[in-house]
């Protein structure tokens, strides 16, 4: 199947209220153009240099989402144009995004990443670390970064019950955070979860943004 057909297939499976982030990392501009021609406008990348090069050479109505692990010294390169940063996993990173966003005269939308998987390798706050940060008032003073929701990655396993339980735990925390710290923040509404192999489970657990790469663009060559 072509990229355009893959996009149509995935879109046909998304209920109202769930948006597709087409994860184009490690794929060339030609692949993105094909998805663009099929109507896709939201793309996800995980490397700062790669995303910036693509931003510079591709149509300006593309929404670029940064989904990787962001290093503080590289924030400045994406802040002028990024639409959403998915993986904010420390207070320090949040303050640095705020600082660079203020310099650029922007407010940058971001998601807090929670560690929900039974794997050491994945990044993110624990639920308690995140509660502790949100319970403090410091983050509320960061006027140039807007926390729009949460992001998480499930364990890479064939055990769908485990995957569902992990996604549900993130949705439970999302509801708690919404009720406790964001009850008046209509922008706190995104739950970024689900990749090629588990987006159906993520949608069943309340995802609003699925990040699908290989199912659309084919396997990546690392
Ligand atoms: C690469 C990546 C994806 C997409 O993964 P696929 O399995 O190719 O769909 C989604 N989210 C994050 C954070 C990624 O790094």
Short mmCIF file of C-alpha atoms and ligand atoms in Angstrom, two decimals:
data_model
loop_
_atom_site.label_atom_id
_atom_site.label_comp_id
_atom_site.label_asym_id
_atom_site.label_seq_id
_atom_site.Cartn_x
_atom_site.Cartn_y
_atom_site.Cartn_z
CA UNK A 1 0.00 0.00 0.00
CA UNK A 2 1.11 3.57 -0.67
CA UNK A 3 1.66 6.23 1.99
CA UNK A 4 -1.57 7.95 0.90
CA UNK A 5 -3.51 4.69 1.27
CA UNK A 6 -1.96 4.01 4.67
CA UNK A 7 -2.98 7.49 5.86
CA UNK A 8 -6.56 6.97 4.68
CA UNK A 9 -6.66 3.59 6.39
CA UNK A 10 -5.45 4.95 9.74
CA UNK A 11 -7.72 8.01 9.54
CA UNK A 12 -10.74 5.78 8.87
CA UNK A 13 -10.06 4.06 12.19
CA UNK A 14 -9.94 7.24 14.28
CA UNK A 15 -13.12 8.29 16.06
CA UNK A 16 -14.13 11.96 16.30
CA UNK A 17 -11.85 13.84 18.66
CA UNK A 18 -8.74 11.77 17.91
CA UNK A 19 -6.10 13.38 15.69
CA UNK A 20 -3.26 11.76 13.79
CA UNK A 21 0.36 12.80 14.23
CA UNK A 22 2.14 11.20 11.27
CA UNK A 23 5.58 10.30 12.63
CA UNK A 24 7.97 10.99 9.75
CA UNK A 25 11.30 10.68 11.58
CA UNK A 26 14.11 9.20 9.46
CA UNK A 27 11.92 9.41 6.35
CA UNK A 28 12.79 11.81 3.52
CA UNK A 29 10.89 14.92 2.40
CA UNK A 30 9.44 12.96 -0.54
CA UNK A 31 7.58 10.67 1.88
CA UNK A 32 6.22 13.68 3.79
CA UNK A 33 5.13 15.33 0.53
CA UNK A 34 3.16 12.23 -0.37
CA UNK A 35 1.37 12.32 2.99
CA UNK A 36 0.85 16.08 2.57
CA UNK A 37 -0.76 15.52 -0.82
CA UNK A 38 -3.13 13.07 0.86
CA UNK A 39 -4.20 15.92 3.16
CA UNK A 40 -2.06 15.21 6.23
CA UNK A 41 -0.82 18.38 7.95
CA UNK A 42 0.45 17.22 11.36
CA UNK A 43 3.87 15.55 11.47
CA UNK A 44 5.98 14.27 14.35
CA UNK A 45 9.77 14.26 14.54
CA UNK A 46 12.20 13.21 17.25
CA UNK A 47 15.45 14.94 16.26
CA UNK A 48 15.87 18.72 16.42
CA UNK A 49 18.16 19.08 13.40
CA UNK A 50 16.08 16.80 11.23
CA UNK A 51 12.81 18.51 12.12
CA UNK A 52 14.26 21.98 11.53
CA UNK A 53 15.65 21.01 8.12
CA UNK A 54 12.26 19.59 7.13
CA UNK A 55 10.43 22.65 8.47
CA UNK A 56 12.66 24.89 6.35
CA UNK A 57 12.14 22.99 3.11
CA UNK A 58 8.48 21.90 3.31
CA UNK A 59 5.15 23.82 3.10
CA UNK A 60 4.59 26.29 5.92
CA UNK A 61 1.08 25.10 6.78
CA UNK A 62 2.52 21.89 8.26
CA UNK A 63 2.18 21.55 12.05
CA UNK A 64 5.43 20.20 13.49
CA UNK A 65 5.20 18.20 16.70
CA UNK A 66 8.39 17.34 18.56
CA UNK A 67 7.97 13.86 20.05
CA UNK A 68 11.53 12.97 21.04
CA UNK A 69 13.69 13.56 24.06
CA UNK A 70 14.52 17.27 24.00
CA UNK A 71 17.90 18.55 25.20
CA UNK A 72 17.81 21.99 26.80
CA UNK A 73 20.56 23.39 24.58
CA UNK A 74 18.53 22.61 21.44
CA UNK A 75 15.19 24.11 22.46
CA UNK A 76 16.00 27.42 20.80
CA UNK A 77 16.11 25.86 17.34
CA UNK A 78 12.52 24.58 17.40
CA UNK A 79 10.80 27.20 19.56
CA UNK A 80 10.19 29.66 16.67
CA UNK A 81 7.97 27.23 14.75
CA UNK A 82 7.04 24.11 16.76
CA UNK A 83 3.29 23.52 17.31
CA UNK A 84 3.47 21.07 20.20
CA UNK A 85 6.30 19.57 22.28
CA UNK A 86 5.09 16.15 23.48
CA UNK A 87 7.84 14.97 25.80
CA UNK A 88 8.44 17.46 28.62
CA UNK A 89 9.83 15.29 31.39
CA UNK A 90 11.32 17.72 33.90
CA UNK A 91 10.61 21.07 35.50
CA UNK A 92 13.97 22.28 34.25
CA UNK A 93 12.98 21.56 30.66
CA UNK A 94 9.70 23.40 31.17
CA UNK A 95 11.52 26.49 32.47
CA UNK A 96 13.98 26.40 29.58
CA UNK A 97 11.18 26.13 27.01
CA UNK A 98 9.54 29.09 28.74
CA UNK A 99 12.75 31.12 28.62
CA UNK A 100 13.38 30.47 24.93
CA UNK A 101 9.71 30.99 24.06
CA UNK A 102 9.76 34.39 25.80
CA UNK A 103 12.83 35.37 23.77
CA UNK A 104 11.04 34.37 20.60
CA UNK A 105 7.87 36.19 21.64
CA UNK A 106 5.78 33.00 21.58
CA UNK A 107 3.76 30.79 23.86
CA UNK A 108 4.77 27.19 23.23
CA UNK A 109 2.26 24.39 23.72
CA UNK A 110 3.65 21.38 25.56
CA UNK A 111 2.64 18.04 27.04
CA UNK A 112 4.07 16.51 30.21
CA UNK A 113 5.46 13.03 29.62
CA UNK A 114 4.62 10.38 32.21
CA UNK A 115 6.54 7.16 32.63
CA UNK A 116 3.83 4.48 32.43
CA UNK A 117 5.81 1.54 30.99
CA UNK A 118 7.50 -1.30 32.84
CA UNK A 119 10.72 -0.39 31.06
CA UNK A 120 13.68 1.54 32.40
CA UNK A 121 14.55 2.93 29.00
CA UNK A 122 11.59 5.26 28.62
CA UNK A 123 11.58 8.85 29.82
CA UNK A 124 9.01 10.71 31.86
CA UNK A 125 7.80 11.87 35.25
CA UNK A 126 6.46 9.31 37.69
CA UNK A 127 2.90 10.14 38.75
CA UNK A 128 4.21 11.30 42.13
CA UNK A 129 6.93 13.50 40.65
CA UNK A 130 4.37 15.10 38.39
CA UNK A 131 1.90 15.64 41.25
CA UNK A 132 4.65 17.23 43.29
CA UNK A 133 5.53 19.65 40.50
CA UNK A 134 1.92 20.59 39.76
CA UNK A 135 1.10 21.03 43.45
CA UNK A 136 3.81 23.68 43.66
CA UNK A 137 3.06 27.13 42.25
CA UNK A 138 6.30 27.71 40.36
CA UNK A 139 5.12 26.35 37.00
CA UNK A 140 2.14 28.73 36.99
CA UNK A 141 4.54 31.66 36.63
CA UNK A 142 5.86 30.34 33.34
CA UNK A 143 3.82 32.58 31.07
CA UNK A 144 5.32 31.47 27.76
CA UNK A 145 4.72 27.75 28.00
CA UNK A 146 1.23 26.25 28.05
CA UNK A 147 0.66 22.74 29.39
CA UNK A 148 -1.95 21.29 27.04
CA UNK A 149 -2.08 17.74 28.41
CA UNK A 150 -0.08 14.57 28.91
CA UNK A 151 1.89 12.07 26.86
CA UNK A 152 2.97 8.50 27.53
CA UNK A 153 4.38 5.36 25.94
CA UNK A 154 3.23 1.88 26.90
CA UNK A 155 5.55 -1.07 27.36
CA UNK A 156 6.68 -2.66 24.11
CA UNK A 157 4.92 -6.00 24.62
CA UNK A 158 2.36 -8.31 22.98
CA UNK A 159 0.36 -8.33 26.21
CA UNK A 160 -2.56 -6.09 25.22
CA UNK A 161 -4.07 -6.25 28.70
CA UNK A 162 -0.91 -4.72 30.11
CA UNK A 163 -0.84 -2.05 27.40
CA UNK A 164 -4.48 -1.15 28.06
CA UNK A 165 -3.86 -0.98 31.81
CA UNK A 166 -0.91 1.38 31.29
CA UNK A 167 -2.91 3.67 29.00
CA UNK A 168 -5.83 3.64 31.43
CA UNK A 169 -3.49 4.62 34.26
CA UNK A 170 -2.40 7.64 32.23
CA UNK A 171 -6.00 8.61 31.50
CA UNK A 172 -6.83 8.33 35.22
CA UNK A 173 -3.96 10.64 36.02
CA UNK A 174 -5.09 12.99 33.25
CA UNK A 175 -8.56 13.20 34.84
CA UNK A 176 -7.01 13.81 38.25
CA UNK A 177 -4.72 16.55 36.91
CA UNK A 178 -7.57 18.18 34.98
CA UNK A 179 -9.80 18.25 38.06
CA UNK A 180 -7.07 19.34 40.46
CA UNK A 181 -4.83 21.80 38.59
CA UNK A 182 -6.42 22.57 35.23
CA UNK A 183 -10.15 22.81 35.92
CA UNK A 184 -10.30 26.29 34.37
CA UNK A 185 -7.85 25.56 31.58
CA UNK A 186 -9.85 24.58 28.49
CA UNK A 187 -6.53 24.04 26.67
CA UNK A 188 -5.63 21.14 28.97
CA UNK A 189 -7.32 18.51 26.80
CA UNK A 190 -4.69 16.45 24.96
CA UNK A 191 -3.77 12.89 25.80
CA UNK A 192 -0.98 11.79 23.46
CA UNK A 193 -0.76 8.02 23.47
CA UNK A 194 -0.67 5.23 20.92
CA UNK A 195 1.86 4.22 18.23
CA UNK A 196 1.64 1.87 15.22
CA UNK A 197 1.33 -1.31 17.27
CA UNK A 198 -0.92 -0.04 20.07
CA UNK A 199 -3.03 2.89 18.89
CA UNK A 200 -6.28 0.92 19.03
CA UNK A 201 -5.70 0.23 22.73
CA UNK A 202 -4.77 3.89 23.24
CA UNK A 203 -7.96 5.12 21.59
CA UNK A 204 -10.05 2.75 23.72
CA UNK A 205 -8.34 4.29 26.76
CA UNK A 206 -9.12 7.89 25.75
CA UNK A 207 -6.26 9.08 23.51
CA UNK A 208 -6.77 12.36 21.62
CA UNK A 209 -3.50 12.26 19.64
CA UNK A 210 -2.04 9.08 18.16
CA UNK A 211 1.58 9.13 16.97
CA UNK A 212 1.79 6.68 14.08
CA UNK A 213 4.99 6.19 12.07
CA UNK A 214 5.89 2.82 10.59
CA UNK A 215 2.30 1.87 9.80
CA UNK A 216 2.19 4.88 7.46
CA UNK A 217 5.74 5.28 6.16
CA UNK A 218 7.05 1.72 6.46
CA UNK A 219 9.79 0.40 8.68
CA UNK A 220 12.60 2.81 9.49
CA UNK A 221 16.21 1.98 8.79
CA UNK A 222 18.24 3.04 11.80
C1 LIG B 1 8.99 6.75 16.77
C2 LIG B 1 7.94 7.17 17.71
C3 LIG B 1 6.58 6.95 17.44
C4 LIG B 1 6.08 6.21 16.22
O1 LIG B 1 6.40 4.85 16.32
P1 LIG B 1 5.84 3.77 15.26
O2 LIG B 1 5.98 2.49 15.98
O3 LIG B 1 6.71 3.87 14.07
O4 LIG B 1 4.43 4.13 14.97
C5 LIG B 1 5.65 7.42 18.35
N1 LIG B 1 6.03 8.08 19.47
C6 LIG B 1 7.31 8.30 19.76
C7 LIG B 1 7.65 9.03 21.02
C8 LIG B 1 8.32 7.86 18.90
O5 LIG B 1 9.60 8.08 19.22
#
